[in-house]
Short mmCIF file of C-alpha atoms in Angstrom, two decimals:
data_model
loop_
_atom_site.label_atom_id
_atom_site.label_comp_id
_atom_site.label_asym_id
_atom_site.label_seq_id
_atom_site.Cartn_x
_atom_site.Cartn_y
_atom_site.Cartn_z
CA MET R 1044 39.09 3.26 62.02
CA ALA R 1045 40.20 4.29 65.67
CA GLU R 1046 39.51 8.01 66.44
CA LYS R 1047 43.35 9.46 68.14
CA ILE R 1048 42.67 12.09 70.28
CA VAL R 1049 45.76 14.10 70.80
CA ALA R 1050 46.25 17.33 73.08
CA GLU R 1051 45.52 20.59 71.14
CA LEU R 1052 47.73 22.40 73.98
CA VAL R 1053 50.66 22.54 76.40
CA ALA R 1054 48.64 21.28 79.41
CA ASN R 1055 48.81 19.48 83.14
CA VAL R 1056 46.38 16.41 83.02
CA TRP R 1057 43.51 17.05 85.86
CA LYS R 1058 41.51 14.86 85.98
CA VAL R 1059 40.80 11.41 83.66
CA LEU R 1060 37.30 10.29 83.35
CA VAL R 1061 37.71 7.48 81.50
CA ALA R 1062 39.58 3.62 81.47
CA ASP R 1063 40.70 1.66 78.76
CA GLY R 1064 37.93 -0.60 77.97
CA ASP R 1065 35.19 1.95 78.49
CA THR R 1066 32.33 2.65 76.65
CA VAL R 1067 31.26 6.66 75.73
CA SER R 1068 29.67 8.26 73.66
CA GLU R 1069 29.90 11.15 71.44
CA GLY R 1070 30.52 14.63 73.77
CA ASP R 1071 31.62 12.48 77.08
CA THR R 1072 34.35 13.73 79.03
CA LEU R 1073 36.99 12.01 78.64
CA VAL R 1074 40.16 14.23 80.63
CA ILE R 1075 40.45 17.62 81.69
CA LEU R 1076 43.35 19.36 81.17
CA GLU R 1077 44.66 22.17 83.08
CA SER R 1078 46.72 25.11 81.97
CA MET R 1079 47.42 28.66 82.08
CA LYS R 1080 44.47 28.03 85.47
CA MET R 1081 42.03 27.36 82.85
CA GLU R 1082 39.95 23.60 83.04
CA ILE R 1083 39.27 22.22 79.63
CA PRO R 1084 37.59 19.62 79.18
CA VAL R 1085 38.40 16.80 76.56
CA HIS R 1086 35.34 15.63 75.09
CA ALA R 1087 34.74 12.10 72.45
CA GLU R 1088 33.80 13.50 69.13
CA ALA R 1089 32.59 9.82 68.58
CA SER R 1090 31.21 6.87 70.13
CA GLY R 1091 32.85 3.81 70.83
CA THR R 1092 35.34 2.19 72.91
CA VAL R 1093 38.57 4.08 74.55
CA SER R 1094 41.45 2.49 74.15
CA ALA R 1095 45.16 3.41 74.04
CA LEU R 1096 44.46 6.06 77.35
CA SER R 1097 47.99 7.08 77.40
CA VAL R 1098 48.21 10.46 80.18
CA THR R 1099 47.68 9.96 84.10
CA GLU R 1100 46.44 13.19 86.66
CA GLY R 1101 48.95 15.12 87.47
CA SER R 1102 50.92 14.12 84.04
CA THR R 1103 52.44 17.13 81.43
CA LEU R 1104 51.34 16.77 77.36
CA GLU R 1105 52.34 18.77 74.60
CA GLU R 1106 50.87 20.01 71.39
CA GLY R 1107 50.44 16.56 69.98
CA ASP R 1108 50.72 14.26 72.51
CA LEU R 1109 48.53 10.82 72.57
CA ILE R 1110 45.51 11.33 75.44
CA CYS R 1111 43.90 8.30 73.82
CA GLU R 1112 42.07 6.55 71.21
CA ILE R 1113 38.33 5.44 70.27
CA SER R 1114 37.78 3.20 68.37
CA MET Y 494 50.73 56.56 105.31
CA PHE Y 495 53.21 53.85 105.06
CA GLU Y 496 56.26 53.95 104.09
CA THR Y 497 57.00 50.55 102.68
CA VAL Y 498 54.39 47.99 101.56
CA LEU Y 499 54.44 44.69 100.28
CA VAL Y 500 52.31 43.14 97.22
CA ALA Y 501 51.44 39.50 97.10
CA ASN Y 502 50.54 39.13 93.81
CA ARG Y 503 52.38 38.75 90.29
CA GLY Y 504 52.05 40.24 86.87
CA GLU Y 505 49.49 42.97 85.95
CA ILE Y 506 48.27 43.87 88.83
CA ALA Y 507 51.18 43.71 91.02
CA ARG Y 508 52.95 45.96 88.74
CA ARG Y 509 49.59 48.22 88.62
CA ILE Y 510 49.91 48.19 93.19
CA LEU Y 511 53.30 49.28 93.02
CA ARG Y 512 52.86 52.13 90.51
CA THR Y 513 50.31 53.76 92.97
CA ALA Y 514 52.47 52.40 95.96
CA ARG Y 515 55.80 55.04 93.79
CA SER Y 516 53.25 58.02 93.08
CA LEU Y 517 52.81 58.18 96.95
CA GLY Y 518 56.21 57.86 97.90
CA ILE Y 519 55.41 54.40 99.58
CA ARG Y 520 58.39 52.07 98.76
CA GLY Y 521 57.10 49.06 97.54
CA VAL Y 522 58.22 44.81 97.78
CA ALA Y 523 57.31 42.44 95.28
CA VAL Y 524 57.22 38.79 95.62
CA HIS Y 525 57.87 36.37 93.27
CA SER Y 526 58.46 32.74 91.94
CA ASP Y 527 61.22 32.06 90.12
CA ALA Y 528 59.05 31.74 86.84
CA ASP Y 529 58.74 35.42 86.98
CA ALA Y 530 62.14 36.45 88.26
CA THR Y 531 62.64 38.62 84.76
CA LEU Y 532 58.75 40.01 85.15
CA PRO Y 533 58.47 44.30 84.86
CA PHE Y 534 56.47 43.61 88.48
CA VAL Y 535 59.71 42.67 89.86
CA THR Y 536 62.37 44.51 87.93
CA GLU Y 537 60.71 47.92 88.40
CA ALA Y 538 59.79 47.18 92.24
CA ASP Y 539 62.06 49.20 95.06
CA THR Y 540 62.92 45.36 96.29
CA ALA Y 541 62.48 42.09 95.26
CA VAL Y 542 61.97 38.95 97.28
CA LEU Y 543 62.41 35.34 96.04
CA LEU Y 544 59.46 33.39 97.28
CA GLY Y 545 60.05 30.02 95.48
CA GLY Y 546 59.70 28.08 93.05
CA ALA Y 547 56.69 28.10 89.41
CA SER Y 548 54.03 26.60 91.26
CA PRO Y 549 51.14 29.11 93.63
CA ALA Y 550 52.27 26.93 96.35
CA GLU Y 551 55.83 28.09 96.44
CA SER Y 552 55.13 30.99 96.12
CA TYR Y 553 51.90 33.49 95.61
CA ARG Y 554 50.28 31.01 98.17
CA ASN Y 555 53.02 30.27 100.64
CA ILE Y 556 51.55 32.55 103.47
CA ASP Y 557 54.46 31.57 105.77
CA ARG Y 558 56.85 33.05 103.22
CA ILE Y 559 55.26 35.92 101.94
CA LEU Y 560 55.44 37.42 105.83
CA ALA Y 561 58.72 36.52 106.18
CA ALA Y 562 59.39 38.71 103.65
CA ALA Y 563 56.93 41.71 104.58
CA LYS Y 564 58.83 41.16 108.25
CA ASP Y 565 62.58 41.19 106.23
CA THR Y 566 62.11 44.13 104.08
CA GLY Y 567 60.03 46.16 107.06
CA ALA Y 568 57.00 46.67 105.01
CA GLN Y 569 53.90 47.80 107.18
CA ALA Y 570 51.10 46.62 104.90
CA VAL Y 571 49.85 44.29 102.79
CA HIS Y 572 48.01 44.57 99.48
CA PRO Y 573 47.15 41.34 97.92
CA GLY Y 574 45.66 42.45 94.82
CA TYR Y 575 43.06 40.01 92.80
CA GLY Y 576 43.04 36.23 92.81
CA PHE Y 577 45.89 34.04 95.01
CA LEU Y 578 45.09 34.78 98.77
CA SER Y 579 43.39 37.88 98.37
CA GLU Y 580 40.45 36.36 100.22
CA ASN Y 581 41.41 34.38 102.32
CA ALA Y 582 40.69 35.01 105.53
CA GLU Y 583 43.54 33.42 107.04
CA PHE Y 584 45.77 34.67 105.35
CA ALA Y 585 43.50 38.44 106.36
CA ARG Y 586 44.26 36.98 109.93
CA ALA Y 587 48.22 36.09 109.65
CA VAL Y 588 48.52 39.46 108.59
CA GLN Y 589 47.23 41.60 110.53
CA ASP Y 590 48.61 38.29 113.77
CA ALA Y 591 52.06 39.53 112.57
CA GLY Y 592 51.34 43.27 113.30
CA LEU Y 593 51.05 44.61 110.08
CA ILE Y 594 48.11 46.44 108.18
CA TRP Y 595 45.89 44.11 105.51
CA ILE Y 596 44.60 46.14 102.79
CA GLY Y 597 41.33 45.09 102.47
CA PRO Y 598 38.48 44.16 104.44
CA ASP Y 599 38.13 42.25 107.59
CA PRO Y 600 38.80 39.08 107.63
CA GLU Y 601 35.35 38.00 109.64
CA VAL Y 602 33.80 39.43 106.52
CA ILE Y 603 35.83 37.88 104.08
CA ASP Y 604 35.17 34.74 105.31
CA LEU Y 605 30.85 35.64 105.46
CA MET Y 606 30.76 36.78 102.05
CA GLY Y 607 33.26 33.59 101.22
CA ASP Y 608 30.34 30.97 102.31
CA LYS Y 609 26.98 31.88 99.85
CA ILE Y 610 24.32 30.67 101.25
CA ASN Y 611 24.98 32.93 104.43
CA ALA Y 612 26.45 35.49 102.09
CA ARG Y 613 23.35 35.67 99.87
CA ASN Y 614 20.79 35.68 103.90
CA ARG Y 615 22.67 38.62 105.05
CA MET Y 616 21.97 40.12 101.62
CA ALA Y 617 18.22 39.42 101.45
CA GLN Y 618 18.59 40.58 105.89
CA ALA Y 619 19.67 44.06 104.16
CA GLY Y 620 16.92 44.35 101.64
CA VAL Y 621 19.13 43.22 99.04
CA PRO Y 622 16.94 41.26 96.54
CA VAL Y 623 18.00 37.34 95.63
CA GLY Y 624 17.44 35.41 93.43
CA ALA Y 625 15.65 31.93 95.16
CA GLY Y 626 17.65 29.67 95.54
CA THR Y 627 17.87 25.65 97.92
CA PRO Y 628 19.56 26.87 101.64
CA ASP Y 629 21.35 23.47 101.42
CA PRO Y 630 22.92 21.06 99.28
CA VAL Y 631 20.78 19.08 97.25
CA HIS Y 632 21.38 15.35 96.84
CA GLU Y 633 17.88 13.57 95.88
CA VAL Y 634 16.26 14.06 92.36
CA THR Y 635 13.40 14.12 94.45
CA ALA Y 636 14.50 16.09 96.88
CA ALA Y 637 15.34 18.64 93.84
CA VAL Y 638 11.73 18.03 92.23
CA ASP Y 639 9.90 19.50 95.16
CA ALA Y 640 12.63 22.56 96.00
CA VAL Y 641 12.02 23.15 92.05
CA ALA Y 642 8.29 24.05 93.53
CA HIS Y 643 8.89 26.62 94.63
CA ILE Y 644 12.08 28.05 93.17
CA GLY Y 645 10.18 27.58 89.88
CA TYR Y 646 11.63 26.52 86.30
CA PRO Y 647 13.45 27.64 84.28
CA VAL Y 648 16.35 25.94 87.11
CA MET Y 649 20.01 25.72 87.53
CA ILE Y 650 21.63 22.97 88.85
CA LYS Y 651 24.98 23.53 90.12
CA ALA Y 652 28.11 20.96 91.60
CA ALA Y 653 28.32 22.45 94.39
CA ALA Y 654 31.85 21.37 94.70
CA GLY Y 655 32.45 23.15 91.05
CA GLY Y 656 33.91 25.47 89.59
CA GLY Y 657 35.62 27.31 85.94
CA GLY Y 658 32.11 27.63 84.56
CA MET Y 659 32.20 23.44 84.91
CA GLY Y 660 29.53 21.03 86.06
CA MET Y 661 26.10 23.08 85.11
CA ALA Y 662 23.03 22.91 83.52
CA VAL Y 663 19.97 24.38 82.80
CA ALA Y 664 16.63 22.28 83.34
CA ARG Y 665 13.28 23.79 82.06
CA ASP Y 666 10.65 21.32 82.83
CA GLU Y 667 11.23 18.49 85.51
CA GLY Y 668 12.29 15.88 82.72
CA GLU Y 669 14.99 17.71 81.87
CA LEU Y 670 15.57 18.24 85.67
CA ARG Y 671 15.36 14.36 86.21
CA LYS Y 672 18.08 13.59 83.29
CA GLN Y 673 20.76 16.91 84.01
CA PHE Y 674 20.44 16.39 87.79
CA GLU Y 675 21.72 12.57 87.30
CA ALA Y 676 24.23 14.05 84.52
CA ILE Y 677 25.51 16.47 86.53
CA ARG Y 678 25.92 14.45 89.84
CA GLY Y 679 27.88 11.38 87.90
CA PHE Y 680 29.79 14.40 86.36
CA ALA Y 681 30.49 16.22 90.23
CA GLU Y 682 30.98 12.74 91.62
CA ARG Y 683 33.66 11.87 89.10
CA THR Y 684 35.47 15.28 88.35
CA PHE Y 685 35.28 16.67 91.99
CA GLY Y 686 34.41 13.61 94.22
CA ASP Y 687 31.60 15.39 95.76
CA PRO Y 688 27.98 14.44 94.00
CA SER Y 689 26.19 17.44 96.64
CA ILE Y 690 24.32 19.56 94.55
CA LEU Y 691 22.50 23.23 94.30
CA LEU Y 692 19.44 24.62 92.72
CA GLU Y 693 19.17 28.51 91.22
CA ARG Y 694 16.63 30.11 89.26
CA PHE Y 695 18.20 30.56 86.01
CA PHE Y 696 17.91 34.29 84.09
CA SER Y 697 18.06 34.11 81.02
CA ASN Y 698 19.40 36.81 78.05
CA ALA Y 699 20.42 38.22 81.73
CA ARG Y 700 23.19 40.23 81.97
CA HIS Y 701 25.71 40.38 84.76
CA VAL Y 702 25.93 44.06 86.51
CA GLU Y 703 28.34 44.75 89.25
CA VAL Y 704 28.55 47.82 91.54
CA GLN Y 705 32.35 49.41 93.56
CA ILE Y 706 31.91 50.03 97.09
CA LEU Y 707 33.91 51.48 98.81
CA GLY Y 708 33.90 51.59 102.64
CA LEU Y 709 35.53 54.65 103.95
CA ALA Y 710 37.46 54.51 107.30
CA ASP Y 711 34.87 56.92 109.17
CA GLY Y 712 32.07 54.11 107.80
CA ARG Y 713 30.51 55.26 106.05
CA VAL Y 714 30.20 53.04 102.56
CA VAL Y 715 29.93 54.51 99.31
CA ALA Y 716 28.89 52.93 95.49
CA LEU Y 717 30.98 54.14 92.18
CA GLY Y 718 28.93 53.12 89.92
CA GLU Y 719 28.14 50.28 87.96
CA ARG Y 720 30.11 48.49 85.59
CA ASP Y 721 28.33 45.85 82.99
CA CYS Y 722 31.13 42.30 82.54
CA SER Y 723 28.34 40.32 80.46
CA VAL Y 724 31.10 39.37 77.57
CA GLN Y 725 32.31 36.18 79.09
CA ARG Y 726 33.54 32.85 78.20
CA ARG Y 727 33.14 30.01 79.90
CA ASN Y 728 32.14 31.91 82.79
CA GLN Y 729 34.91 33.72 82.65
CA LYS Y 730 34.64 37.96 81.97
CA VAL Y 731 36.38 39.22 78.94
CA ALA Y 732 35.59 42.23 78.70
CA GLU Y 733 33.67 45.36 80.92
CA GLU Y 734 32.33 48.41 80.54
CA SER Y 735 31.04 51.49 82.14
CA PRO Y 736 28.17 52.30 82.27
CA SER Y 737 26.34 49.38 81.74
CA PRO Y 738 24.74 49.88 78.57
CA GLY Y 739 21.83 47.96 79.65
CA VAL Y 740 21.10 49.28 83.15
CA ASP Y 741 18.40 52.79 83.02
CA GLU Y 742 18.71 55.56 85.69
CA ALA Y 743 15.80 53.94 87.41
CA LEU Y 744 17.37 50.31 87.60
CA ARG Y 745 20.89 52.06 88.56
CA ARG Y 746 19.94 53.74 91.14
CA ARG Y 747 17.88 50.83 93.34
CA MET Y 748 21.58 48.96 92.54
CA LEU Y 749 23.70 51.79 93.92
CA ASP Y 750 21.48 51.93 97.55
CA ALA Y 751 20.97 47.88 97.74
CA ALA Y 752 24.94 47.57 97.07
CA VAL Y 753 25.56 50.33 99.65
CA ARG Y 754 23.32 48.89 101.99
CA ALA Y 755 25.05 45.18 101.09
CA GLY Y 756 28.43 47.10 102.65
CA GLU Y 757 26.77 48.97 105.87
CA ALA Y 758 25.13 45.57 106.47
CA VAL Y 759 29.06 43.38 107.02
CA GLY Y 760 30.66 46.42 108.40
CA TYR Y 761 32.46 47.26 105.17
CA ARG Y 762 36.21 48.70 104.74
CA GLY Y 763 37.97 49.29 101.90
CA ALA Y 764 37.60 47.99 97.78
CA GLY Y 765 34.44 45.64 97.13
CA THR Y 766 32.47 44.54 93.96
CA VAL Y 767 28.64 43.40 94.85
CA GLU Y 768 27.33 41.64 91.52
CA CYS Y 769 24.50 41.22 89.88
CA LEU Y 770 22.41 39.24 87.44
CA VAL Y 771 20.54 41.80 85.40
CA SER Y 772 16.71 40.68 84.23
CA GLY Y 773 13.95 42.17 82.47
CA GLY Y 774 14.77 45.36 84.77
CA ASP Y 775 15.22 43.87 87.62
CA PHE Y 776 18.00 42.30 89.20
CA VAL Y 777 19.60 39.96 92.33
CA PHE Y 778 22.73 39.56 94.43
CA LEU Y 779 25.19 36.77 93.20
CA GLU Y 780 27.59 37.44 95.40
CA MET Y 781 30.34 40.20 96.67
CA ASN Y 782 33.71 40.46 95.82
CA THR Y 783 36.15 41.26 98.66
CA ARG Y 784 38.80 42.50 97.45
CA LEU Y 785 40.09 44.44 94.34
CA GLN Y 786 38.40 43.57 90.96
CA VAL Y 787 40.23 42.84 87.39
CA GLU Y 788 38.40 45.66 86.43
CA HIS Y 789 38.51 48.11 88.28
CA PRO Y 790 40.40 50.43 85.50
CA VAL Y 791 36.82 51.19 83.97
CA THR Y 792 35.40 52.79 86.99
CA GLU Y 793 38.76 54.12 87.44
CA ALA Y 794 38.35 56.00 84.02
CA VAL Y 795 34.81 57.26 84.55
CA PHE Y 796 35.39 58.96 88.08
CA GLY Y 797 38.97 59.86 87.40
CA ILE Y 798 40.41 58.48 90.94
CA ASP Y 799 42.85 55.68 91.66
CA LEU Y 800 41.28 53.17 93.52
CA VAL Y 801 44.56 51.38 94.53
CA GLU Y 802 45.35 54.70 96.43
CA GLU Y 803 41.75 55.33 98.27
CA GLN Y 804 42.85 51.43 99.64
CA PHE Y 805 45.87 52.88 100.91
CA ARG Y 806 44.17 55.86 102.48
CA ILE Y 807 41.35 53.96 104.21
CA ALA Y 808 43.69 50.98 105.60
CA ALA Y 809 45.81 54.30 106.38
CA GLY Y 810 43.03 55.63 108.44
CA GLU Y 811 42.66 58.80 106.12
CA PRO Y 812 40.03 60.36 103.98
CA VAL Y 813 39.66 59.40 100.71
CA THR Y 814 40.99 61.69 97.97
CA PHE Y 815 37.36 62.75 96.54
CA ASP Y 816 33.78 63.81 97.99
CA PRO Y 817 31.24 61.32 98.10
CA GLU Y 818 28.90 63.94 98.36
CA THR Y 819 29.68 65.12 94.65
CA LEU Y 820 31.50 62.16 92.92
CA THR Y 821 29.85 61.69 89.44
CA PRO Y 822 31.04 59.75 86.46
CA GLN Y 823 32.00 61.35 83.14
CA GLY Y 824 31.81 59.42 79.60
CA HIS Y 825 32.26 56.08 78.94
CA ALA Y 826 34.97 53.40 79.71
CA LEU Y 827 36.01 49.94 78.41
CA GLU Y 828 38.34 47.33 79.15
CA LEU Y 829 39.61 44.55 76.95
CA ARG Y 830 41.54 41.62 78.54
CA ILE Y 831 44.43 40.36 76.20
CA ASN Y 832 44.88 36.90 77.69
CA ALA Y 833 47.38 34.44 75.74
CA GLU Y 834 44.69 32.58 73.84
CA ASP Y 835 43.48 31.37 70.58
CA SER Y 836 40.75 34.15 69.32
CA LYS Y 837 38.52 31.56 68.20
CA ARG Y 838 38.47 28.97 70.87
CA PHE Y 839 39.92 30.39 73.84
CA LEU Y 840 42.72 27.83 74.94
CA PRO Y 841 45.63 29.08 76.77
CA GLY Y 842 49.11 29.35 74.77
CA PRO Y 843 52.06 30.76 76.59
CA GLY Y 844 54.89 31.81 74.66
CA THR Y 845 58.26 33.83 74.60
CA ILE Y 846 57.37 36.89 73.75
CA ALA Y 847 58.67 38.10 70.30
CA GLN Y 848 56.93 41.56 70.20
CA TRP Y 849 55.06 43.56 72.12
CA ARG Y 850 53.68 47.10 71.19
CA GLU Y 851 51.03 48.48 73.58
CA PRO Y 852 48.44 51.31 72.01
CA VAL Y 853 49.22 55.20 72.96
CA GLY Y 854 47.03 58.27 72.79
CA ASP Y 855 44.59 60.23 74.33
CA GLY Y 856 41.89 58.03 76.53
CA ILE Y 857 44.09 54.76 76.69
CA ARG Y 858 45.61 52.90 79.06
CA VAL Y 859 47.28 49.82 79.11
CA ASP Y 860 48.16 47.99 83.08
CA ALA Y 861 50.01 45.23 81.28
CA GLY Y 862 52.01 42.01 83.50
CA TYR Y 863 54.55 42.11 80.83
CA THR Y 864 56.57 43.29 77.85
CA GLN Y 865 58.36 42.01 74.89
CA ASP Y 866 61.41 38.79 75.59
CA ASN Y 867 59.15 37.82 78.67
CA LYS Y 868 58.09 33.92 78.78
CA VAL Y 869 54.27 33.84 78.98
CA THR Y 870 54.49 30.47 81.50
CA PRO Y 871 51.98 28.09 81.74
CA PHE Y 872 52.08 28.56 85.41
CA TYR Y 873 49.74 31.11 86.19
CA ASP Y 874 46.56 32.86 84.84
CA SER Y 875 46.55 33.72 81.44
CA LEU Y 876 46.02 37.26 81.40
CA MET Y 877 49.14 40.04 79.66
CA ALA Y 878 47.32 42.74 79.73
CA LYS Y 879 44.12 45.49 80.52
CA LEU Y 880 43.69 47.55 77.72
CA ILE Y 881 41.29 49.92 78.85
CA VAL Y 882 40.01 52.99 77.04
CA HIS Y 883 37.92 55.89 77.83
CA ALA Y 884 35.55 58.57 75.94
CA PRO Y 885 32.94 61.66 76.18
CA SER Y 886 30.45 59.16 74.78
CA ARG Y 887 30.40 54.81 74.34
CA GLU Y 888 30.66 54.94 70.79
CA GLU Y 889 33.24 57.69 71.10
CA ALA Y 890 34.91 54.36 73.73
CA LEU Y 891 34.45 51.26 70.96
CA ALA Y 892 35.73 53.79 68.21
CA ARG Y 893 38.88 54.55 70.43
CA ALA Y 894 38.78 50.80 71.77
CA ARG Y 895 38.84 49.52 67.56
CA GLU Y 896 41.96 51.45 67.19
CA ALA Y 897 43.58 50.92 70.11
CA VAL Y 898 43.06 47.23 69.42
CA ARG Y 899 44.75 47.31 65.97
CA ASP Y 900 47.69 49.24 67.12
CA PHE Y 901 48.40 46.45 70.00
CA ALA Y 902 51.08 44.26 68.79
CA ILE Y 903 52.15 40.89 70.32
CA GLN Y 904 53.90 38.03 68.53
CA GLY Y 905 54.99 34.70 70.07
CA PRO Y 906 52.48 33.27 72.41
CA LYS Y 907 48.66 33.56 71.23
CA SER Y 908 46.68 36.17 71.93
CA ASN Y 909 42.86 36.81 71.87
CA LEU Y 910 43.31 40.35 69.93
CA GLU Y 911 41.56 38.81 66.80
CA PHE Y 912 38.55 38.04 69.02
CA PHE Y 913 38.66 41.84 70.16
CA THR Y 914 38.58 42.87 66.55
CA GLU Y 915 34.93 41.10 66.21
CA LEU Y 916 33.59 41.60 68.95
CA LEU Y 917 33.85 46.16 68.43
CA ASP Y 918 32.25 45.57 65.57
CA ASP Y 919 30.09 42.60 66.59
CA ALA Y 920 26.23 44.49 65.56
CA GLU Y 921 24.62 42.94 69.23
CA PHE Y 922 27.65 44.18 71.17
CA THR Y 923 27.69 47.65 69.55
CA SER Y 924 24.07 48.29 70.13
CA GLY Y 925 24.92 48.06 73.68
CA THR Y 926 21.65 45.10 73.91
CA TYR Y 927 24.28 41.78 74.97
CA ASP Y 928 23.88 39.42 77.33
CA THR Y 929 25.97 36.74 79.03
CA GLY Y 930 25.22 34.59 76.23
CA LEU Y 931 27.02 37.16 73.71
CA ILE Y 932 30.00 34.82 72.92
CA ALA Y 933 27.97 31.82 73.02
CA ARG Y 934 26.46 33.37 69.95
CA MET Y 935 29.47 34.69 68.40
CA ARG Y 936 30.56 31.23 68.07
CA ARG Y 937 30.60 27.37 69.39
CA PRO Y 938 32.86 27.68 72.72
CA ALA Y 939 35.85 25.76 72.77
CA THR Y 940 34.91 22.13 74.30
CA ARG Y 941 38.28 20.89 74.27
#
């Protein structure tokens, strides 16, 4: 079952470090968000393949917005 | 003294500088973004000038607009606060070229100290202890292994272009160095577009202690005690105290002397801070901050002076209010940074302030950038207020801080008040034996 990675806060997307289809390991940094001058790396909590990547650099996320799925 | 000063900053520090200006009979000019139009630093200023949109590029980092505001309002001097353009030598030069007084050190000193390698070399020449490290960026793992033969383990591997605590790892032996070097280099390349790596000797169980210096108008440099800034999350400070419970009198003397030498070596003028790492009764120079620090109030509390007033006086070519020969610290002070972030993982959380109640009482000071009904926006840092307590002893200061945190009420945005309740009861913190690893030991740090 795919693990959904969602934004936990209102933030801008500063860096996207993965692409759909990439293989990632638990702990890898997927994207780096930016809010209130803090850079917040979002890590994979499981190993798998990135899918449904739904963010681009510079976009704004609301709390709960989907970042990607890992299956 | 000046008649009109422009404050090129926002939030609590702008409000704090404007307060001192008012007390000296100086007219204060605030500049602001449209997102900050209703904040206290704008509404309380004698004059307020809208710079532009919320992004710092359109407002607090926009040199042309700030200089135009200074000209339009007849300001004679510019105070940059901290952050934004405060350590921007180009801005300092532009202020001076416009015929205005820059309230800070010479632009050449800002440039020198902004370059980590040049700063370290200059400090070493001045007899300030510096830690071992690579003098230039390292690109290959073999060069890293060679470099560590001189530096010694453990070593910190740092992305040269990194910041905010990202792109750093510690290696304790060659195996770890080889593995981590490649990992950090890959991360640096993907994240910052620059794979350059720096290596520095890593001090475990170190404390982050800094010395406040003032370069006076007559050329003397004085050290105003030290601040312990070891309570950090994401390599960013959240609580500071003075004096440091981890520094004895002999070490303090050596640190203050070194900080004065550091200031004298570069002809320092105005307020500055010499940051050091303290480990095992010894210290090394980290960097010099060529501006007023966020945590300056703990120094003000123990010395009973107003550092912003002294900055104004020095910039105006006047003597300071105190005699450097007789000034001595009194009691103990703590500062807690009240941020719009949660208390568990320190994730930022802006919002509109539905309730804001500040603690009051003897030895309690609150420097706030916000008040009831203000909106804390995601565009700037998360600092809402600084709670400063001062008492005759550390134990009494801790007790006073516990009460003040209990009395501080914030509803709307998230706040880290609960974290401070935890910190002030933490055995390691209250014993004064903590180091920069304290919060990581208190809880797993926020990682996503």
